[in-house]
Amino acid sequence: MAAQLIENGKVNPGVLKLELFCRGIKIDESCHVEKDARKISRLRAGLGSGLEVRLDDNIHANVPVTESFVENTPFAIKRHDDATYHVYKDDKHITQVELPPAPGFYDKKTQSGKIMSRVAQMQGTYLGIYATDVCSFWTKYKGNNCKFCSTGLNLGPLEEEEKKVEDVIDTVLAARRDENISFVHFNAGYFDGEGAERLMPYAKAVIEETGLLVGVQATPAKDFKIYDEMKAMGVNHLSFCYEFHSPEAFAEICPGKEKYITQERYFDAIKYSANLFGKGFVSGEIIAGLEPIEWTHKAIDWITENKAFPTVCVFRPIPGTDYGDKPSPEPEPLKEVFAHMYEACMKHGIPVGLAPNLKISIVIQPDEGRYFLENRNKYKLTELKLAAMKVAVKTLFNQRVKKAEARRAAK
Ligand code: SF4
């Protein structure tokens, strides 16, 4: 039987995260979210448009609250008199949750006077930075944007368009101090195959100045040699959002990617970089809930067979986007997808969940797929090995951060 929201009287936090992604949550008037929670804003990462909550087992979720489908959600969040927050489903108490407060650094300014929340945003426990200007599918090649994407809608009052390396470093250091972040994720849209190149100076500076783990998400580069340079520089993670495995869905929903990049080029970039970086350092990002579910399963198989790990986003119809009026997906068929995601990683020996203190709120992480297994002890031995590897990774990470601190102190 598929995993259930309530099992033996306890909430399954993986299933709750999925149901909240698909249904959203109503904020009861008892709540003081402006004071107690992170600000709800639609930023360029698009998906991070909801209320950040922490569920059992330290699982973070960014829960839709403003999308039109939330109108019919069975979920509500309420604040009790003792100032704790609780999730209700159909008016029945489900579980207590926490609201991570607004990060202290958000209102601080960089040395050049930029407000830090306009430079980078917390998504779960990591810092996400859309460092470049707007993706050219919204500008130079206007009209070719991906239909679920809100990137071109989000500038102005919320976010700086152009981010200087110095502003990014100031913000990353503040986020490390205030939020103990371990991972910084850079993201760029399409710039004629030069997105990765544009992110290089930021990635380099963060690695040198802070030693934190760095991930780079960009469209496939013109010349794959740049991935060799990134590896040599110390970049830890590359991700490629090819979104849909079905060629028809890819062409229909991502017209710019179809016309100027091609799905084949994504596959080549994933294969090249996963061979270069090794298992578990490269991800293929896909969206579940728009193409037929069999294709999502095929995507997971293809990605893991090619040494990468799948990052599976649950489609969120963001208001104002081309697909803003589409329904949000049903959670039931997606339970199988996330169980399959976990099984495929285990079967192909893809290490998951190793990065220290990395909790992602906008997707169900590969290691969170275990909450969807029928038999949760099926991979016990492998999970024990992964736990031991995690300790070793943390030691290496701490050494890298200490070295960077020493370099900074010596300046
Ligand atoms: S490539 Fe597509 S998803 Fe990415 S920023 Fe551009 S339009 Fe949005």
CSV table of C-alpha atoms in Angstrom, one decimal, residues 44-387:
chain,number,residue,atom,x,y,z
A,44,ARG,CA,12.8,34.7,-9.4
A,45,ALA,CA,13.3,31.1,-8.5
A,46,GLY,CA,9.6,31.0,-9.1
A,47,LEU,CA,8.8,28.1,-6.9
A,48,GLY,CA,9.7,29.8,-3.7
A,49,SER,CA,6.4,31.6,-3.5
A,50,GLY,CA,4.9,30.2,-0.4
A,51,LEU,CA,5.0,29.9,3.3
A,52,GLU,CA,8.2,28.2,4.7
A,53,VAL,CA,7.4,25.6,7.3
A,54,ARG,CA,9.4,23.0,9.2
A,55,LEU,CA,7.7,19.6,9.6
A,56,ASP,CA,8.7,16.6,11.7
A,57,ASP,CA,12.1,15.1,11.1
A,58,ASN,CA,13.4,18.6,10.2
A,59,ILE,CA,11.7,18.5,6.8
A,60,HIS,CA,11.3,21.9,5.2
A,61,ALA,CA,8.5,22.8,2.9
A,62,ASN,CA,7.6,25.9,0.9
A,63,VAL,CA,3.8,25.7,0.9
A,64,PRO,CA,1.6,27.4,-1.6
A,65,VAL,CA,-0.7,30.1,-0.1
A,66,THR,CA,-1.5,32.6,-2.8
A,67,GLU,CA,-2.2,30.3,-5.8
A,68,SER,CA,-5.9,30.0,-6.8
A,69,PHE,CA,-6.1,26.3,-6.1
A,70,VAL,CA,-5.4,27.0,-2.4
A,71,GLU,CA,-9.0,28.2,-2.3
A,72,ASN,CA,-10.1,24.5,-2.1
A,73,THR,CA,-7.4,23.2,0.1
A,74,PRO,CA,-8.4,21.0,3.1
A,75,PHE,CA,-5.3,22.2,5.0
A,76,ALA,CA,-5.2,25.2,7.3
A,77,ILE,CA,-2.5,26.5,9.6
A,78,LYS,CA,-3.5,27.9,13.0
A,79,ARG,CA,-1.6,29.5,15.8
A,80,HIS,CA,-2.5,28.3,19.3
A,81,ASP,CA,-2.6,30.4,22.4
A,82,ASP,CA,0.8,29.2,23.5
A,83,ALA,CA,2.2,30.7,20.2
A,84,THR,CA,2.8,27.3,18.5
A,85,TYR,CA,1.7,26.6,15.0
A,86,HIS,CA,-0.4,23.6,13.9
A,87,VAL,CA,-1.6,22.1,10.7
A,88,TYR,CA,-5.2,21.0,10.4
A,89,LYS,CA,-6.8,18.9,7.6
A,90,ASP,CA,-10.6,19.1,7.2
A,91,ASP,CA,-10.6,20.8,10.6
A,92,LYS,CA,-8.9,17.9,12.3
A,93,HIS,CA,-5.6,18.5,14.0
A,94,ILE,CA,-2.7,16.8,12.1
A,95,THR,CA,0.5,18.0,13.6
A,96,GLN,CA,2.5,20.8,15.1
A,97,VAL,CA,4.9,22.6,12.8
A,98,GLU,CA,7.5,25.4,13.1
A,99,LEU,CA,7.8,28.5,11.1
A,100,PRO,CA,11.4,29.4,10.4
A,101,PRO,CA,11.6,33.1,11.3
A,102,ALA,CA,12.8,35.7,8.8
A,103,PRO,CA,16.6,35.5,8.5
A,104,GLY,CA,18.3,38.2,10.5
A,105,PHE,CA,20.5,39.2,7.6
A,106,TYR,CA,17.5,40.0,5.3
A,107,ASP,CA,17.3,43.6,6.4
A,108,LYS,CA,21.0,44.2,6.5
A,109,LYS,CA,22.9,46.0,3.8
A,110,THR,CA,25.9,45.0,1.8
A,111,GLN,CA,28.9,47.3,1.9
A,112,SER,CA,27.7,48.9,-1.3
A,113,GLY,CA,24.2,49.6,0.3
A,114,LYS,CA,22.1,46.8,-1.3
A,115,ILE,CA,19.5,45.2,1.0
A,116,MET,CA,20.5,41.6,1.4
A,117,SER,CA,17.1,40.1,0.8
A,118,ARG,CA,17.2,41.6,-2.6
A,119,VAL,CA,20.5,39.8,-3.4
A,120,ALA,CA,19.7,36.2,-2.2
A,121,GLN,CA,17.0,34.2,-0.5
A,122,MET,CA,16.8,31.3,1.9
A,123,GLN,CA,15.1,28.3,0.5
A,124,GLY,CA,14.9,25.8,3.4
A,125,THR,CA,18.4,26.0,4.9
A,126,TYR,CA,20.4,27.0,1.8
A,127,LEU,CA,20.9,30.3,0.0
A,128,GLY,CA,19.6,30.7,-3.5
A,129,ILE,CA,21.0,33.4,-5.8
A,130,TYR,CA,19.7,34.2,-9.2
A,131,ALA,CA,22.8,36.1,-10.0
A,132,THR,CA,22.4,37.2,-13.6
A,133,ASP,CA,19.9,39.5,-15.3
A,134,VAL,CA,16.6,38.0,-16.6
A,135,CYS,CA,16.7,34.9,-18.8
A,136,SER,CA,16.7,35.9,-22.5
A,137,PHE,CA,13.6,33.9,-23.1
A,138,TRP,CA,11.8,36.9,-21.5
A,139,THR,CA,13.9,39.6,-23.2
A,140,LYS,CA,16.0,39.0,-26.4
A,141,TYR,CA,13.9,36.0,-27.4
A,142,LYS,CA,10.7,37.2,-25.8
A,143,GLY,CA,7.8,34.8,-26.0
A,144,ASN,CA,10.0,31.7,-25.7
A,145,ASN,CA,9.8,31.5,-21.9
A,146,CYS,CA,8.9,28.2,-20.3
A,147,LYS,CA,5.2,28.2,-19.6
A,148,PHE,CA,5.4,27.5,-15.9
A,149,CYS,CA,8.1,30.0,-15.2
A,150,SER,CA,7.7,33.3,-13.4
A,151,THR,CA,11.3,34.6,-13.8
A,152,GLY,CA,10.3,37.5,-16.0
A,153,LEU,CA,7.5,38.6,-13.7
A,154,ASN,CA,9.5,39.0,-10.5
A,155,LEU,CA,11.9,41.9,-10.8
A,156,GLY,CA,11.4,45.4,-9.5
A,157,PRO,CA,10.5,45.9,-5.8
A,158,LEU,CA,11.6,42.5,-4.7
A,159,GLU,CA,15.0,41.8,-6.3
A,160,GLU,CA,18.1,43.4,-7.7
A,161,GLU,CA,18.5,42.7,-11.4
A,162,GLU,CA,22.3,43.0,-11.4
A,163,LYS,CA,24.2,41.5,-8.6
A,164,LYS,CA,27.8,42.4,-8.0
A,165,VAL,CA,30.2,39.7,-6.8
A,166,GLU,CA,31.0,41.8,-3.7
A,167,ASP,CA,27.3,42.1,-2.8
A,168,VAL,CA,26.9,38.4,-3.1
A,169,ILE,CA,29.9,37.7,-0.9
A,170,ASP,CA,28.7,40.1,1.8
A,171,THR,CA,25.3,38.4,1.7
A,172,VAL,CA,26.7,34.9,1.8
A,173,LEU,CA,28.9,35.7,4.8
A,174,ALA,CA,26.0,37.2,6.6
A,175,ALA,CA,23.8,34.1,5.9
A,176,ARG,CA,26.6,31.9,7.1
A,177,ARG,CA,26.8,33.9,10.3
A,178,ASP,CA,23.1,34.2,11.0
A,179,GLU,CA,21.7,31.0,9.5
A,180,ASN,CA,24.7,28.6,9.5
A,181,ILE,CA,24.2,27.9,5.8
A,182,SER,CA,26.4,25.2,4.2
A,183,PHE,CA,25.3,25.5,0.6
A,184,VAL,CA,25.0,28.3,-1.9
A,185,HIS,CA,23.1,27.7,-5.1
A,186,PHE,CA,23.5,29.9,-8.2
A,187,ASN,CA,21.0,29.9,-10.9
A,188,ALA,CA,20.8,31.5,-14.4
A,189,GLY,CA,18.4,31.3,-17.3
A,190,TYR,CA,19.4,31.2,-21.0
A,191,PHE,CA,22.1,33.4,-22.3
A,192,ASP,CA,23.1,31.8,-25.7
A,193,GLY,CA,24.9,29.0,-23.9
A,194,GLU,CA,26.9,31.4,-21.6
A,195,GLY,CA,24.9,31.1,-18.4
A,196,ALA,CA,27.4,28.9,-16.7
A,197,GLU,CA,30.2,31.2,-17.7
A,198,ARG,CA,28.4,34.2,-16.2
A,199,LEU,CA,28.0,32.4,-12.9
A,200,MET,CA,31.7,31.4,-12.7
A,201,PRO,CA,33.0,34.6,-11.0
A,202,TYR,CA,30.4,34.3,-8.3
A,203,ALA,CA,31.0,30.6,-7.7
A,204,LYS,CA,34.8,31.2,-7.6
A,205,ALA,CA,34.5,34.0,-5.2
A,206,VAL,CA,32.2,32.1,-2.8
A,207,ILE,CA,34.4,29.1,-2.8
A,208,GLU,CA,37.6,31.1,-2.2
A,209,GLU,CA,36.1,33.5,0.4
A,210,THR,CA,33.8,31.1,2.4
A,211,GLY,CA,34.6,27.5,1.5
A,212,LEU,CA,30.9,26.7,1.5
A,213,LEU,CA,29.4,24.2,-0.9
A,214,VAL,CA,28.4,25.7,-4.2
A,215,GLY,CA,25.9,24.5,-6.8
A,216,VAL,CA,25.5,25.9,-10.3
A,217,GLN,CA,22.3,25.6,-12.3
A,218,ALA,CA,22.4,26.8,-15.9
A,219,THR,CA,21.4,25.8,-19.3
A,220,PRO,CA,24.0,23.5,-21.1
A,221,ALA,CA,27.2,25.4,-21.9
A,222,LYS,CA,28.4,26.1,-25.4
A,223,ASP,CA,31.6,24.3,-24.6
A,224,PHE,CA,31.4,21.5,-22.0
A,225,LYS,CA,35.1,22.2,-21.1
A,226,ILE,CA,33.7,24.8,-18.6
A,227,TYR,CA,32.5,21.9,-16.5
A,228,ASP,CA,36.1,20.8,-16.2
A,229,GLU,CA,37.1,24.3,-15.0
A,230,MET,CA,34.2,24.3,-12.5
A,231,LYS,CA,35.3,21.0,-11.1
A,232,ALA,CA,38.9,22.2,-10.7
A,233,MET,CA,37.6,25.3,-9.0
A,234,GLY,CA,35.8,23.3,-6.4
A,235,VAL,CA,32.2,23.6,-7.5
A,236,ASN,CA,30.3,20.8,-5.8
A,237,HIS,CA,27.1,20.4,-7.7
A,238,LEU,CA,25.7,21.0,-11.2
A,239,SER,CA,22.1,20.9,-12.1
A,240,PHE,CA,20.3,20.9,-15.4
A,241,CYS,CA,16.6,21.6,-15.6
A,242,TYR,CA,15.4,19.8,-18.7
A,243,GLU,CA,11.9,19.7,-17.1
A,244,PHE,CA,10.2,17.0,-19.2
A,245,HIS,CA,11.3,13.7,-20.6
A,246,SER,CA,8.6,13.4,-23.2
A,247,PRO,CA,9.9,15.2,-26.3
A,248,GLU,CA,6.4,16.5,-27.0
A,249,ALA,CA,6.0,18.0,-23.5
A,250,PHE,CA,9.5,19.5,-23.7
A,251,ALA,CA,8.8,21.2,-27.0
A,252,GLU,CA,5.3,22.4,-26.0
A,253,ILE,CA,6.0,23.7,-22.5
A,254,CYS,CA,9.6,25.0,-23.0
A,255,PRO,CA,9.6,26.5,-26.5
A,256,GLY,CA,12.9,28.4,-26.0
A,257,LYS,CA,14.7,25.3,-24.7
A,258,GLU,CA,13.4,23.4,-27.7
A,259,LYS,CA,14.4,26.0,-30.2
A,260,TYR,CA,17.7,27.3,-28.9
A,261,ILE,CA,19.0,24.4,-26.8
A,262,THR,CA,17.3,21.0,-27.6
A,263,GLN,CA,16.6,18.2,-25.2
A,264,GLU,CA,19.5,16.2,-26.7
A,265,ARG,CA,21.9,18.9,-25.6
A,266,TYR,CA,20.6,18.6,-22.0
A,267,PHE,CA,21.1,14.9,-22.1
A,268,ASP,CA,24.7,15.4,-23.4
A,269,ALA,CA,25.5,17.9,-20.7
A,270,ILE,CA,24.2,15.7,-17.9
A,271,LYS,CA,26.1,12.7,-19.3
A,272,TYR,CA,29.3,14.7,-19.7
A,273,SER,CA,29.3,16.3,-16.3
A,274,ALA,CA,28.1,13.3,-14.4
A,275,ASN,CA,31.0,11.3,-15.8
A,276,LEU,CA,33.3,14.1,-14.8
A,277,PHE,CA,32.0,14.8,-11.3
A,278,GLY,CA,31.0,11.3,-10.4
A,279,LYS,CA,27.8,9.8,-9.0
A,280,GLY,CA,25.6,12.1,-7.0
A,281,PHE,CA,27.1,15.5,-7.9
A,282,VAL,CA,25.0,16.3,-10.9
A,283,SER,CA,21.2,16.5,-11.0
A,284,GLY,CA,18.7,16.3,-13.8
A,285,GLU,CA,15.7,18.5,-12.8
A,286,ILE,CA,12.3,17.6,-13.9
A,287,ILE,CA,8.7,18.7,-13.2
A,288,ALA,CA,6.1,16.2,-12.2
A,289,GLY,CA,2.4,16.8,-12.7
A,290,LEU,CA,2.3,18.1,-16.3
A,291,GLU,CA,3.5,15.3,-18.5
A,292,PRO,CA,2.1,11.8,-18.2
A,293,ILE,CA,3.5,10.1,-15.1
A,294,GLU,CA,5.1,7.3,-17.1
A,295,TRP,CA,7.4,9.9,-18.6
A,296,THR,CA,8.4,11.1,-15.1
A,297,HIS,CA,9.3,7.5,-14.3
A,298,LYS,CA,11.3,7.3,-17.5
A,299,ALA,CA,13.1,10.5,-16.6
A,300,ILE,CA,14.1,9.2,-13.2
A,301,ASP,CA,15.4,5.9,-14.8
A,302,TRP,CA,17.4,7.8,-17.4
A,303,ILE,CA,18.9,10.3,-15.0
A,304,THR,CA,20.0,7.6,-12.4
A,305,GLU,CA,21.3,5.2,-15.2
A,306,ASN,CA,23.5,8.1,-16.2
A,307,LYS,CA,25.0,8.6,-12.7
A,308,ALA,CA,23.0,11.8,-11.9
A,309,PHE,CA,20.3,12.2,-9.3
A,310,PRO,CA,16.8,13.3,-10.0
A,311,THR,CA,15.4,16.5,-8.6
A,312,VAL,CA,11.7,16.2,-9.0
A,313,CYS,CA,9.7,19.5,-8.7
A,314,VAL,CA,6.0,19.3,-8.2
A,315,PHE,CA,4.3,21.5,-10.7
A,316,ARG,CA,3.0,24.7,-9.1
A,317,PRO,CA,0.7,26.9,-11.2
A,318,ILE,CA,2.0,30.3,-10.2
A,319,PRO,CA,-0.4,33.2,-10.8
A,320,GLY,CA,0.5,35.4,-13.8
A,321,THR,CA,2.4,32.6,-15.6
A,322,ASP,CA,1.2,31.0,-18.9
A,323,TYR,CA,0.2,27.9,-16.9
A,324,GLY,CA,-1.2,29.9,-13.9
A,325,ASP,CA,-4.7,28.6,-14.5
A,326,LYS,CA,-3.8,24.9,-14.7
A,327,PRO,CA,-4.8,22.7,-11.8
A,328,SER,CA,-2.2,21.6,-9.4
A,329,PRO,CA,-1.4,17.9,-9.5
A,330,GLU,CA,-3.1,15.2,-7.5
A,331,PRO,CA,-0.8,13.9,-4.7
A,332,GLU,CA,-1.8,10.2,-5.0
A,333,PRO,CA,0.0,9.3,-8.3
A,334,LEU,CA,3.0,11.4,-7.2
A,335,LYS,CA,3.6,9.1,-4.2
A,336,GLU,CA,4.7,6.4,-6.6
A,337,VAL,CA,7.0,8.8,-8.4
A,338,PHE,CA,8.8,9.7,-5.2
A,339,ALA,CA,9.1,6.1,-4.1
A,340,HIS,CA,10.5,5.4,-7.5
A,341,MET,CA,12.9,8.3,-7.2
A,342,TYR,CA,14.3,6.8,-4.0
A,343,GLU,CA,14.4,3.2,-5.3
A,344,ALA,CA,16.2,4.3,-8.5
A,345,CYS,CA,18.9,6.1,-6.5
A,346,MET,CA,19.4,3.1,-4.3
A,347,LYS,CA,19.5,0.7,-7.3
A,348,HIS,CA,22.1,2.7,-9.2
A,349,GLY,CA,24.2,3.5,-6.1
A,350,ILE,CA,23.6,7.3,-6.2
A,351,PRO,CA,24.6,8.7,-2.9
A,352,VAL,CA,21.8,11.0,-1.5
A,353,GLY,CA,21.5,13.2,1.5
A,354,LEU,CA,25.2,13.7,2.2
A,355,ALA,CA,25.5,17.4,2.2
A,356,PRO,CA,25.7,18.8,5.7
A,357,ASN,CA,22.7,20.9,6.9
A,358,LEU,CA,21.0,20.9,3.5
A,359,LYS,CA,17.3,21.0,3.7
A,360,ILE,CA,15.5,22.1,0.5
A,361,SER,CA,12.0,23.5,0.9
A,362,ILE,CA,10.9,23.7,-2.7
A,363,VAL,CA,11.3,20.1,-3.8
A,364,ILE,CA,11.1,16.7,-2.2
A,365,GLN,CA,14.7,15.8,-1.9
A,366,PRO,CA,16.0,12.4,-3.2
A,367,ASP,CA,16.6,11.2,0.4
A,368,GLU,CA,13.1,12.2,1.4
A,369,GLY,CA,11.8,9.7,-1.1
A,370,ARG,CA,12.2,7.0,1.6
A,371,TYR,CA,9.0,8.3,3.2
A,372,PHE,CA,7.1,6.9,0.2
A,373,LEU,CA,8.5,3.4,0.3
A,374,GLU,CA,6.0,0.6,1.3
A,375,ASN,CA,8.8,-1.1,3.3
A,376,ARG,CA,10.8,1.6,4.9
A,377,ASN,CA,13.5,-0.8,6.0
A,378,LYS,CA,14.2,-2.1,2.5
A,379,TYR,CA,17.5,-0.1,2.2
A,380,LYS,CA,18.5,-0.1,5.8
A,381,LEU,CA,22.1,-1.3,5.2
A,382,THR,CA,22.7,1.3,2.4
A,383,GLU,CA,21.2,4.0,4.6
A,384,LEU,CA,23.7,3.1,7.3
A,385,LYS,CA,26.6,3.3,4.8
A,386,LEU,CA,25.2,6.7,3.7
A,387,ALA,CA,25.1,7.9,7.3
